[in-house]
JSON list of C-alpha atoms in Angstrom, two decimals:
[
{"chain": "A", "resi": 976, "resn": "UNK", "atom": "CA", "xyz": [-13.06, -2.23, 9.38]},
{"chain": "A", "resi": 977, "resn": "UNK", "atom": "CA", "xyz": [-10.31, -3.63, 7.59]},
{"chain": "A", "resi": 978, "resn": "UNK", "atom": "CA", "xyz": [-11.19, -6.63, 5.26]},
{"chain": "A", "resi": 979, "resn": "UNK", "atom": "CA", "xyz": [-8.14, -8.69, 6.40]},
{"chain": "A", "resi": 980, "resn": "UNK", "atom": "CA", "xyz": [-7.68, -9.10, 9.70]},
{"chain": "A", "resi": 981, "resn": "UNK", "atom": "CA", "xyz": [-4.55, -8.73, 11.49]},
{"chain": "A", "resi": 982, "resn": "UNK", "atom": "CA", "xyz": [-3.54, -8.74, 15.15]},
{"chain": "A", "resi": 983, "resn": "UNK", "atom": "CA", "xyz": [-3.07, -4.77, 16.28]},
{"chain": "A", "resi": 984, "resn": "UNK", "atom": "CA", "xyz": [0.10, -5.84, 17.90]},
{"chain": "A", "resi": 985, "resn": "UNK", "atom": "CA", "xyz": [2.89, -8.65, 18.65]},
{"chain": "A", "resi": 986, "resn": "UNK", "atom": "CA", "xyz": [5.83, -8.40, 20.51]},
{"chain": "A", "resi": 987, "resn": "UNK", "atom": "CA", "xyz": [9.16, -10.79, 21.15]},
{"chain": "A", "resi": 988, "resn": "UNK", "atom": "CA", "xyz": [12.71, -10.75, 22.68]},
{"chain": "A", "resi": 989, "resn": "UNK", "atom": "CA", "xyz": [15.80, -10.53, 20.50]},
{"chain": "A", "resi": 990, "resn": "UNK", "atom": "CA", "xyz": [16.53, -13.98, 18.73]},
{"chain": "A", "resi": 991, "resn": "UNK", "atom": "CA", "xyz": [12.90, -15.42, 19.07]},
{"chain": "A", "resi": 992, "resn": "UNK", "atom": "CA", "xyz": [10.58, -16.04, 16.16]},
{"chain": "A", "resi": 993, "resn": "UNK", "atom": "CA", "xyz": [7.22, -14.43, 15.83]},
{"chain": "A", "resi": 994, "resn": "UNK", "atom": "CA", "xyz": [4.30, -14.63, 13.30]},
{"chain": "A", "resi": 995, "resn": "UNK", "atom": "CA", "xyz": [1.87, -12.25, 12.23]},
{"chain": "A", "resi": 996, "resn": "UNK", "atom": "CA", "xyz": [-1.43, -13.58, 10.89]},
{"chain": "A", "resi": 997, "resn": "UNK", "atom": "CA", "xyz": [-3.69, -12.38, 8.18]},
{"chain": "A", "resi": 998, "resn": "UNK", "atom": "CA", "xyz": [-7.18, -13.66, 8.15]},
{"chain": "A", "resi": 999, "resn": "UNK", "atom": "CA", "xyz": [-9.39, -13.06, 4.72]},
{"chain": "A", "resi": 1000, "resn": "UNK", "atom": "CA", "xyz": [-12.46, -14.95, 3.50]},
{"chain": "A", "resi": 1001, "resn": "UNK", "atom": "CA", "xyz": [-13.25, -17.47, 0.75]},
{"chain": "A", "resi": 1002, "resn": "UNK", "atom": "CA", "xyz": [-13.63, -14.28, -1.99]},
{"chain": "A", "resi": 1003, "resn": "UNK", "atom": "CA", "xyz": [-10.06, -12.91, -1.16]},
{"chain": "A", "resi": 1004, "resn": "UNK", "atom": "CA", "xyz": [-7.62, -15.40, 0.18]},
{"chain": "A", "resi": 1005, "resn": "UNK", "atom": "CA", "xyz": [-9.51, -18.52, -0.22]},
{"chain": "A", "resi": 1006, "resn": "UNK", "atom": "CA", "xyz": [-10.25, -17.39, -3.62]},
{"chain": "A", "resi": 1007, "resn": "UNK", "atom": "CA", "xyz": [-6.38, -17.99, -4.62]},
{"chain": "A", "resi": 1008, "resn": "UNK", "atom": "CA", "xyz": [-5.55, -14.30, -4.37]},
{"chain": "A", "resi": 1009, "resn": "UNK", "atom": "CA", "xyz": [-1.96, -14.02, -3.49]},
{"chain": "A", "resi": 1010, "resn": "UNK", "atom": "CA", "xyz": [-1.05, -12.23, -0.14]},
{"chain": "A", "resi": 1011, "resn": "UNK", "atom": "CA", "xyz": [1.72, -10.04, -0.05]},
{"chain": "A", "resi": 1012, "resn": "UNK", "atom": "CA", "xyz": [3.56, -7.98, 3.34]},
{"chain": "A", "resi": 1013, "resn": "UNK", "atom": "CA", "xyz": [4.94, -4.61, 3.71]},
{"chain": "A", "resi": 1014, "resn": "UNK", "atom": "CA", "xyz": [6.98, -3.25, 6.38]},
{"chain": "A", "resi": 1015, "resn": "UNK", "atom": "CA", "xyz": [6.52, 0.00, 7.49]},
{"chain": "A", "resi": 1016, "resn": "UNK", "atom": "CA", "xyz": [9.57, 1.24, 9.80]},
{"chain": "A", "resi": 1017, "resn": "UNK", "atom": "CA", "xyz": [8.44, 4.22, 12.31]},
{"chain": "A", "resi": 1018, "resn": "UNK", "atom": "CA", "xyz": [8.06, 7.83, 10.13]},
{"chain": "A", "resi": 1019, "resn": "UNK", "atom": "CA", "xyz": [8.68, 5.93, 6.80]},
{"chain": "A", "resi": 1020, "resn": "UNK", "atom": "CA", "xyz": [6.60, 4.79, 3.82]},
{"chain": "A", "resi": 1021, "resn": "UNK", "atom": "CA", "xyz": [5.63, 1.13, 3.65]},
{"chain": "A", "resi": 1022, "resn": "UNK", "atom": "CA", "xyz": [8.05, -1.22, 1.71]},
{"chain": "A", "resi": 1023, "resn": "UNK", "atom": "CA", "xyz": [7.47, -4.72, -0.02]},
{"chain": "A", "resi": 1024, "resn": "UNK", "atom": "CA", "xyz": [8.70, -7.34, 2.36]},
{"chain": "A", "resi": 1025, "resn": "UNK", "atom": "CA", "xyz": [7.11, -10.67, 1.05]},
{"chain": "A", "resi": 1026, "resn": "UNK", "atom": "CA", "xyz": [5.30, -10.87, -2.52]},
{"chain": "A", "resi": 1027, "resn": "UNK", "atom": "CA", "xyz": [3.44, -13.93, -3.94]},
{"chain": "A", "resi": 1028, "resn": "UNK", "atom": "CA", "xyz": [2.78, -15.39, -0.50]},
{"chain": "A", "resi": 1029, "resn": "UNK", "atom": "CA", "xyz": [6.66, -16.41, 0.06]},
{"chain": "A", "resi": 1030, "resn": "UNK", "atom": "CA", "xyz": [9.02, -14.47, -2.41]},
{"chain": "A", "resi": 1031, "resn": "UNK", "atom": "CA", "xyz": [11.49, -12.16, -0.87]},
{"chain": "A", "resi": 1032, "resn": "UNK", "atom": "CA", "xyz": [12.58, -9.19, -3.23]},
{"chain": "A", "resi": 1033, "resn": "UNK", "atom": "CA", "xyz": [16.25, -8.53, -3.33]},
{"chain": "A", "resi": 1034, "resn": "UNK", "atom": "CA", "xyz": [17.76, -7.62, -0.03]},
{"chain": "A", "resi": 1035, "resn": "UNK", "atom": "CA", "xyz": [15.23, -8.91, 2.24]},
{"chain": "A", "resi": 1036, "resn": "UNK", "atom": "CA", "xyz": [16.84, -10.95, 4.94]},
{"chain": "A", "resi": 1037, "resn": "UNK", "atom": "CA", "xyz": [15.88, -14.72, 4.80]},
{"chain": "A", "resi": 1038, "resn": "UNK", "atom": "CA", "xyz": [14.51, -14.25, 8.30]},
{"chain": "A", "resi": 1039, "resn": "UNK", "atom": "CA", "xyz": [11.47, -13.12, 7.03]},
{"chain": "A", "resi": 1040, "resn": "UNK", "atom": "CA", "xyz": [9.25, -15.73, 5.57]},
{"chain": "A", "resi": 1041, "resn": "UNK", "atom": "CA", "xyz": [5.67, -16.16, 4.87]},
{"chain": "A", "resi": 1042, "resn": "UNK", "atom": "CA", "xyz": [2.90, -18.58, 4.66]},
{"chain": "A", "resi": 1043, "resn": "UNK", "atom": "CA", "xyz": [-0.74, -19.28, 2.88]},
{"chain": "A", "resi": 1044, "resn": "UNK", "atom": "CA", "xyz": [-2.94, -21.82, 3.99]},
{"chain": "A", "resi": 1045, "resn": "UNK", "atom": "CA", "xyz": [-6.97, -21.65, 3.30]},
{"chain": "A", "resi": 1046, "resn": "UNK", "atom": "CA", "xyz": [-8.23, -18.60, 3.93]},
{"chain": "A", "resi": 1047, "resn": "UNK", "atom": "CA", "xyz": [-5.49, -17.12, 5.69]},
{"chain": "A", "resi": 1048, "resn": "UNK", "atom": "CA", "xyz": [-1.69, -16.08, 5.52]},
{"chain": "A", "resi": 1049, "resn": "UNK", "atom": "CA", "xyz": [1.22, -15.64, 7.99]},
{"chain": "A", "resi": 1050, "resn": "UNK", "atom": "CA", "xyz": [4.50, -13.84, 7.99]},
{"chain": "A", "resi": 1051, "resn": "UNK", "atom": "CA", "xyz": [7.23, -15.19, 10.26]},
{"chain": "A", "resi": 1052, "resn": "UNK", "atom": "CA", "xyz": [10.20, -13.56, 11.45]},
{"chain": "A", "resi": 1053, "resn": "UNK", "atom": "CA", "xyz": [13.10, -15.45, 12.86]},
{"chain": "A", "resi": 1054, "resn": "UNK", "atom": "CA", "xyz": [16.14, -14.26, 14.69]},
{"chain": "A", "resi": 1055, "resn": "UNK", "atom": "CA", "xyz": [14.31, -11.06, 15.88]},
{"chain": "A", "resi": 1056, "resn": "UNK", "atom": "CA", "xyz": [16.53, -7.73, 16.03]},
{"chain": "A", "resi": 1057, "resn": "UNK", "atom": "CA", "xyz": [15.68, -4.50, 17.07]},
{"chain": "A", "resi": 1058, "resn": "UNK", "atom": "CA", "xyz": [15.65, -3.20, 13.87]},
{"chain": "A", "resi": 1059, "resn": "UNK", "atom": "CA", "xyz": [12.75, -5.40, 12.85]},
{"chain": "A", "resi": 1060, "resn": "UNK", "atom": "CA", "xyz": [10.40, -3.02, 15.21]},
{"chain": "A", "resi": 1061, "resn": "UNK", "atom": "CA", "xyz": [8.07, -1.89, 12.64]},
{"chain": "A", "resi": 1062, "resn": "UNK", "atom": "CA", "xyz": [4.29, -1.98, 11.50]},
{"chain": "A", "resi": 1063, "resn": "UNK", "atom": "CA", "xyz": [3.41, -4.86, 8.96]},
{"chain": "A", "resi": 1064, "resn": "UNK", "atom": "CA", "xyz": [0.71, -5.03, 6.57]},
{"chain": "A", "resi": 1065, "resn": "UNK", "atom": "CA", "xyz": [-0.59, -8.00, 4.56]},
{"chain": "A", "resi": 1066, "resn": "UNK", "atom": "CA", "xyz": [-2.26, -7.22, 1.19]},
{"chain": "A", "resi": 1067, "resn": "UNK", "atom": "CA", "xyz": [-4.59, -8.84, -1.09]},
{"chain": "A", "resi": 1068, "resn": "UNK", "atom": "CA", "xyz": [-7.39, -8.87, -3.75]},
{"chain": "A", "resi": 1069, "resn": "UNK", "atom": "CA", "xyz": [-11.09, -9.74, -3.10]},
{"chain": "A", "resi": 1070, "resn": "UNK", "atom": "CA", "xyz": [-13.35, -10.81, -6.21]},
{"chain": "A", "resi": 1071, "resn": "UNK", "atom": "CA", "xyz": [-16.54, -10.01, -4.22]},
{"chain": "A", "resi": 1072, "resn": "UNK", "atom": "CA", "xyz": [-15.44, -6.33, -3.49]},
{"chain": "A", "resi": 1073, "resn": "UNK", "atom": "CA", "xyz": [-13.47, -6.26, -6.88]},
{"chain": "A", "resi": 1074, "resn": "UNK", "atom": "CA", "xyz": [-10.71, -4.41, -4.84]},
{"chain": "A", "resi": 1075, "resn": "UNK", "atom": "CA", "xyz": [-7.40, -4.60, -3.44]},
{"chain": "A", "resi": 1076, "resn": "UNK", "atom": "CA", "xyz": [-7.60, -4.92, 0.25]},
{"chain": "A", "resi": 1077, "resn": "UNK", "atom": "CA", "xyz": [-5.35, -4.74, 3.22]},
{"chain": "A", "resi": 1078, "resn": "UNK", "atom": "CA", "xyz": [-4.96, -5.61, 6.72]},
{"chain": "A", "resi": 1079, "resn": "UNK", "atom": "CA", "xyz": [-5.23, -3.22, 9.85]},
{"chain": "A", "resi": 1080, "resn": "UNK", "atom": "CA", "xyz": [-1.42, -3.80, 10.30]},
{"chain": "A", "resi": 1081, "resn": "UNK", "atom": "CA", "xyz": [0.52, -4.91, 12.77]},
{"chain": "A", "resi": 1082, "resn": "UNK", "atom": "CA", "xyz": [2.88, -3.41, 15.00]},
{"chain": "A", "resi": 1083, "resn": "UNK", "atom": "CA", "xyz": [5.72, -5.41, 16.11]},
{"chain": "A", "resi": 1084, "resn": "UNK", "atom": "CA", "xyz": [7.56, -4.63, 19.25]},
{"chain": "A", "resi": 1085, "resn": "UNK", "atom": "CA", "xyz": [11.06, -5.88, 20.09]},
{"chain": "A", "resi": 1086, "resn": "UNK", "atom": "CA", "xyz": [11.27, -6.27, 23.74]},
{"chain": "B", "resi": 263, "resn": "UNK", "atom": "CA", "xyz": [17.32, 3.43, -8.98]},
{"chain": "B", "resi": 264, "resn": "UNK", "atom": "CA", "xyz": [12.95, 4.00, -9.01]},
{"chain": "B", "resi": 265, "resn": "UNK", "atom": "CA", "xyz": [12.00, 7.11, -7.34]},
{"chain": "B", "resi": 266, "resn": "UNK", "atom": "CA", "xyz": [8.71, 8.23, -6.63]},
{"chain": "B", "resi": 267, "resn": "UNK", "atom": "CA", "xyz": [7.91, 11.90, -5.09]},
{"chain": "B", "resi": 268, "resn": "UNK", "atom": "CA", "xyz": [4.73, 13.38, -4.61]},
{"chain": "B", "resi": 269, "resn": "UNK", "atom": "CA", "xyz": [3.94, 16.58, -4.22]},
{"chain": "B", "resi": 270, "resn": "UNK", "atom": "CA", "xyz": [0.75, 19.13, -3.28]},
{"chain": "B", "resi": 271, "resn": "UNK", "atom": "CA", "xyz": [-0.24, 17.92, 0.07]},
{"chain": "B", "resi": 272, "resn": "UNK", "atom": "CA", "xyz": [-1.44, 20.60, 2.28]},
{"chain": "B", "resi": 273, "resn": "UNK", "atom": "CA", "xyz": [-4.30, 22.01, 4.54]},
{"chain": "B", "resi": 274, "resn": "UNK", "atom": "CA", "xyz": [-7.77, 22.17, 2.54]},
{"chain": "B", "resi": 275, "resn": "UNK", "atom": "CA", "xyz": [-11.19, 23.07, 3.92]},
{"chain": "B", "resi": 276, "resn": "UNK", "atom": "CA", "xyz": [-14.07, 20.51, 3.50]},
{"chain": "B", "resi": 277, "resn": "UNK", "atom": "CA", "xyz": [-15.68, 20.75, -0.03]},
{"chain": "B", "resi": 278, "resn": "UNK", "atom": "CA", "xyz": [-12.47, 21.86, -1.40]},
{"chain": "B", "resi": 279, "resn": "UNK", "atom": "CA", "xyz": [-10.25, 20.46, -4.27]},
{"chain": "B", "resi": 280, "resn": "UNK", "atom": "CA", "xyz": [-6.42, 19.36, -4.46]},
{"chain": "B", "resi": 281, "resn": "UNK", "atom": "CA", "xyz": [-4.38, 17.94, -7.01]},
{"chain": "B", "resi": 282, "resn": "UNK", "atom": "CA", "xyz": [-1.51, 15.65, -5.81]},
{"chain": "B", "resi": 283, "resn": "UNK", "atom": "CA", "xyz": [1.33, 15.01, -8.15]},
{"chain": "B", "resi": 284, "resn": "UNK", "atom": "CA", "xyz": [4.05, 12.11, -8.60]},
{"chain": "B", "resi": 285, "resn": "UNK", "atom": "CA", "xyz": [7.17, 12.65, -10.30]},
{"chain": "B", "resi": 286, "resn": "UNK", "atom": "CA", "xyz": [8.50, 8.88, -11.14]},
{"chain": "B", "resi": 287, "resn": "UNK", "atom": "CA", "xyz": [11.91, 8.17, -12.38]},
{"chain": "B", "resi": 288, "resn": "UNK", "atom": "CA", "xyz": [14.14, 5.06, -12.78]},
{"chain": "B", "resi": 289, "resn": "UNK", "atom": "CA", "xyz": [11.78, 2.81, -14.83]},
{"chain": "B", "resi": 290, "resn": "UNK", "atom": "CA", "xyz": [9.85, 2.96, -17.75]},
{"chain": "B", "resi": 291, "resn": "UNK", "atom": "CA", "xyz": [6.72, 4.87, -16.42]},
{"chain": "B", "resi": 292, "resn": "UNK", "atom": "CA", "xyz": [4.48, 4.21, -19.16]},
{"chain": "B", "resi": 293, "resn": "UNK", "atom": "CA", "xyz": [4.48, 0.52, -19.06]},
{"chain": "B", "resi": 294, "resn": "UNK", "atom": "CA", "xyz": [3.32, 0.34, -15.35]},
{"chain": "B", "resi": 295, "resn": "UNK", "atom": "CA", "xyz": [0.07, 0.59, -13.86]},
{"chain": "B", "resi": 296, "resn": "UNK", "atom": "CA", "xyz": [0.25, 3.08, -10.90]},
{"chain": "B", "resi": 297, "resn": "UNK", "atom": "CA", "xyz": [-1.65, 3.20, -7.87]},
{"chain": "B", "resi": 298, "resn": "UNK", "atom": "CA", "xyz": [-2.36, 5.71, -5.15]},
{"chain": "B", "resi": 299, "resn": "UNK", "atom": "CA", "xyz": [-2.88, 4.27, -1.71]},
{"chain": "B", "resi": 300, "resn": "UNK", "atom": "CA", "xyz": [-3.58, 6.62, 1.46]},
{"chain": "B", "resi": 301, "resn": "UNK", "atom": "CA", "xyz": [-3.27, 6.34, 5.47]},
{"chain": "B", "resi": 302, "resn": "UNK", "atom": "CA", "xyz": [-5.38, 8.02, 8.08]},
{"chain": "B", "resi": 303, "resn": "UNK", "atom": "CA", "xyz": [-3.26, 9.14, 11.17]},
{"chain": "B", "resi": 304, "resn": "UNK", "atom": "CA", "xyz": [-2.89, 5.84, 13.37]},
{"chain": "B", "resi": 305, "resn": "UNK", "atom": "CA", "xyz": [-4.50, 3.55, 10.97]},
{"chain": "B", "resi": 306, "resn": "UNK", "atom": "CA", "xyz": [-3.68, 1.11, 8.58]},
{"chain": "B", "resi": 307, "resn": "UNK", "atom": "CA", "xyz": [-3.40, 1.68, 4.84]},
{"chain": "B", "resi": 308, "resn": "UNK", "atom": "CA", "xyz": [-6.22, 1.81, 2.27]},
{"chain": "B", "resi": 309, "resn": "UNK", "atom": "CA", "xyz": [-6.14, 1.63, -1.74]},
{"chain": "B", "resi": 310, "resn": "UNK", "atom": "CA", "xyz": [-7.66, 4.39, -3.53]},
{"chain": "B", "resi": 311, "resn": "UNK", "atom": "CA", "xyz": [-7.14, 4.60, -7.03]},
{"chain": "B", "resi": 312, "resn": "UNK", "atom": "CA", "xyz": [-5.32, 2.69, -10.02]},
{"chain": "B", "resi": 313, "resn": "UNK", "atom": "CA", "xyz": [-4.41, 3.59, -13.57]},
{"chain": "B", "resi": 314, "resn": "UNK", "atom": "CA", "xyz": [-3.41, 1.06, -16.07]},
{"chain": "B", "resi": 315, "resn": "UNK", "atom": "CA", "xyz": [-0.83, 1.24, -18.82]},
{"chain": "B", "resi": 316, "resn": "UNK", "atom": "CA", "xyz": [-3.72, 1.33, -20.79]},
{"chain": "B", "resi": 317, "resn": "UNK", "atom": "CA", "xyz": [-5.22, 4.13, -19.16]},
{"chain": "B", "resi": 318, "resn": "UNK", "atom": "CA", "xyz": [-7.99, 2.04, -17.74]},
{"chain": "B", "resi": 319, "resn": "UNK", "atom": "CA", "xyz": [-9.21, 3.63, -14.31]},
{"chain": "B", "resi": 320, "resn": "UNK", "atom": "CA", "xyz": [-10.36, 2.29, -11.08]},
{"chain": "B", "resi": 321, "resn": "UNK", "atom": "CA", "xyz": [-11.46, 3.54, -7.50]},
{"chain": "B", "resi": 322, "resn": "UNK", "atom": "CA", "xyz": [-12.25, 2.78, -4.18]},
{"chain": "B", "resi": 323, "resn": "UNK", "atom": "CA", "xyz": [-16.11, 3.36, -3.64]},
{"chain": "B", "resi": 324, "resn": "UNK", "atom": "CA", "xyz": [-15.25, 5.79, -0.83]},
{"chain": "B", "resi": 325, "resn": "UNK", "atom": "CA", "xyz": [-13.93, 8.49, -3.23]},
{"chain": "B", "resi": 326, "resn": "UNK", "atom": "CA", "xyz": [-15.53, 7.38, -6.50]},
{"chain": "B", "resi": 327, "resn": "UNK", "atom": "CA", "xyz": [-17.21, 10.36, -8.23]},
{"chain": "B", "resi": 328, "resn": "UNK", "atom": "CA", "xyz": [-14.81, 12.77, -6.18]},
{"chain": "B", "resi": 329, "resn": "UNK", "atom": "CA", "xyz": [-11.41, 11.73, -7.24]},
{"chain": "B", "resi": 330, "resn": "UNK", "atom": "CA", "xyz": [-9.68, 11.26, -10.81]},
{"chain": "B", "resi": 331, "resn": "UNK", "atom": "CA", "xyz": [-6.59, 9.65, -11.35]},
{"chain": "B", "resi": 332, "resn": "UNK", "atom": "CA", "xyz": [-4.86, 10.50, -14.45]},
{"chain": "B", "resi": 333, "resn": "UNK", "atom": "CA", "xyz": [-1.02, 10.12, -15.81]},
{"chain": "B", "resi": 334, "resn": "UNK", "atom": "CA", "xyz": [0.85, 11.99, -18.28]},
{"chain": "B", "resi": 335, "resn": "UNK", "atom": "CA", "xyz": [3.62, 9.70, -19.90]},
{"chain": "B", "resi": 336, "resn": "UNK", "atom": "CA", "xyz": [5.43, 12.55, -21.58]},
{"chain": "B", "resi": 337, "resn": "UNK", "atom": "CA", "xyz": [6.50, 14.05, -18.21]},
{"chain": "B", "resi": 338, "resn": "UNK", "atom": "CA", "xyz": [6.62, 10.51, -16.21]},
{"chain": "B", "resi": 339, "resn": "UNK", "atom": "CA", "xyz": [3.97, 12.01, -13.75]},
{"chain": "B", "resi": 340, "resn": "UNK", "atom": "CA", "xyz": [0.95, 10.60, -12.05]},
{"chain": "B", "resi": 341, "resn": "UNK", "atom": "CA", "xyz": [-1.84, 12.77, -10.47]},
{"chain": "B", "resi": 342, "resn": "UNK", "atom": "CA", "xyz": [-4.66, 12.60, -8.56]},
{"chain": "B", "resi": 343, "resn": "UNK", "atom": "CA", "xyz": [-7.47, 15.11, -8.75]},
{"chain": "B", "resi": 344, "resn": "UNK", "atom": "CA", "xyz": [-9.37, 15.40, -5.34]},
{"chain": "B", "resi": 345, "resn": "UNK", "atom": "CA", "xyz": [-12.62, 17.36, -5.10]},
{"chain": "B", "resi": 346, "resn": "UNK", "atom": "CA", "xyz": [-15.23, 17.50, -2.56]},
{"chain": "B", "resi": 347, "resn": "UNK", "atom": "CA", "xyz": [-12.99, 16.51, -0.08]},
{"chain": "B", "resi": 348, "resn": "UNK", "atom": "CA", "xyz": [-14.09, 15.60, 3.38]},
{"chain": "B", "resi": 349, "resn": "UNK", "atom": "CA", "xyz": [-12.36, 15.19, 6.77]},
{"chain": "B", "resi": 350, "resn": "UNK", "atom": "CA", "xyz": [-11.84, 11.78, 6.73]},
{"chain": "B", "resi": 351, "resn": "UNK", "atom": "CA", "xyz": [-10.28, 12.08, 3.42]},
{"chain": "B", "resi": 352, "resn": "UNK", "atom": "CA", "xyz": [-7.23, 13.52, 5.97]},
{"chain": "B", "resi": 353, "resn": "UNK", "atom": "CA", "xyz": [-4.46, 10.97, 5.17]},
{"chain": "B", "resi": 354, "resn": "UNK", "atom": "CA", "xyz": [-0.78, 10.34, 3.75]},
{"chain": "B", "resi": 355, "resn": "UNK", "atom": "CA", "xyz": [-1.32, 9.69, 0.39]},
{"chain": "B", "resi": 356, "resn": "UNK", "atom": "CA", "xyz": [1.29, 7.51, -1.34]},
{"chain": "B", "resi": 357, "resn": "UNK", "atom": "CA", "xyz": [2.14, 7.16, -4.63]},
{"chain": "B", "resi": 358, "resn": "UNK", "atom": "CA", "xyz": [2.79, 3.38, -5.93]},
{"chain": "B", "resi": 359, "resn": "UNK", "atom": "CA", "xyz": [4.25, 1.49, -8.62]},
{"chain": "B", "resi": 360, "resn": "UNK", "atom": "CA", "xyz": [2.88, -1.68, -9.74]},
{"chain": "B", "resi": 361, "resn": "UNK", "atom": "CA", "xyz": [5.32, -4.83, -10.33]},
{"chain": "B", "resi": 362, "resn": "UNK", "atom": "CA", "xyz": [3.99, -5.12, -13.58]},
{"chain": "B", "resi": 363, "resn": "UNK", "atom": "CA", "xyz": [3.04, -8.98, -13.10]},
{"chain": "B", "resi": 364, "resn": "UNK", "atom": "CA", "xyz": [-0.14, -10.33, -11.74]},
{"chain": "B", "resi": 365, "resn": "UNK", "atom": "CA", "xyz": [-1.03, -10.46, -8.00]},
{"chain": "B", "resi": 366, "resn": "UNK", "atom": "CA", "xyz": [-1.50, -6.48, -7.38]},
{"chain": "B", "resi": 367, "resn": "UNK", "atom": "CA", "xyz": [2.17, -6.35, -5.81]},
{"chain": "B", "resi": 368, "resn": "UNK", "atom": "CA", "xyz": [2.87, -2.70, -4.97]},
{"chain": "B", "resi": 369, "resn": "UNK", "atom": "CA", "xyz": [6.61, -2.65, -5.55]},
{"chain": "B", "resi": 370, "resn": "UNK", "atom": "CA", "xyz": [7.78, 0.73, -4.73]},
{"chain": "B", "resi": 371, "resn": "UNK", "atom": "CA", "xyz": [6.27, 3.59, -2.87]},
{"chain": "B", "resi": 372, "resn": "UNK", "atom": "CA", "xyz": [7.00, 7.13, -2.60]},
{"chain": "B", "resi": 373, "resn": "UNK", "atom": "CA", "xyz": [7.37, 9.01, 0.65]},
{"chain": "B", "resi": 374, "resn": "UNK", "atom": "CA", "xyz": [3.88, 9.95, 0.90]},
{"chain": "B", "resi": 375, "resn": "UNK", "atom": "CA", "xyz": [2.47, 13.69, 0.65]},
{"chain": "B", "resi": 376, "resn": "UNK", "atom": "CA", "xyz": [-0.06, 14.77, 3.39]},
{"chain": "B", "resi": 377, "resn": "UNK", "atom": "CA", "xyz": [-3.48, 16.22, 2.90]},
{"chain": "B", "resi": 378, "resn": "UNK", "atom": "CA", "xyz": [-5.33, 17.57, 5.99]},
{"chain": "B", "resi": 379, "resn": "UNK", "atom": "CA", "xyz": [-8.96, 18.58, 5.35]},
{"chain": "B", "resi": 380, "resn": "UNK", "atom": "CA", "xyz": [-9.98, 20.96, 8.29]},
{"chain": "B", "resi": 381, "resn": "UNK", "atom": "CA", "xyz": [-11.74, 24.14, 8.86]}
]
């Protein structure tokens, strides 16, 4: 059971906007720890997508954005494309557990 | 270009041992913390271990006392020695480079090494 909670799956049609939630706690996201997002295309390793809640590394399209509020965070993808079909993982740190934590991952299906 | 190439993944019997290696290139290896993250088949990501640039080490409770992370800066290589392996250690193990800033950001990932623990 993951310490960060994500929906197992989300879906959307090409061109639409989808969001993926990541629920934490008062000792993780709520304690002010940053949230990072990783994209894992089928059969490949994860890749950093969003760091520090809403910062895109070079090369990541601005269709991807992150936000954080209270004990939760969200990843938004606008103008959905077929190539966005992947698993998305959120990650933070938990002060009570004293360790890096991940969500269970969300599978995005582009209809 | 940053490259992380894992090796050593294989089938091992329960109770056995295995050492994974990760050859790093494209950055000043000794300046960065490095991590191992694993992913069991069909499951999410799980942080396993971290070694800082100053050689401090940290472990997930699930592997503490069984796994040992180390680095050889002269060879730009990261290791994890895995002992007393169990079936639930079966996973793809990723070598990960930290970004080097606060926040535990996993900037670059290797392609992964599959470890299967089974009799």
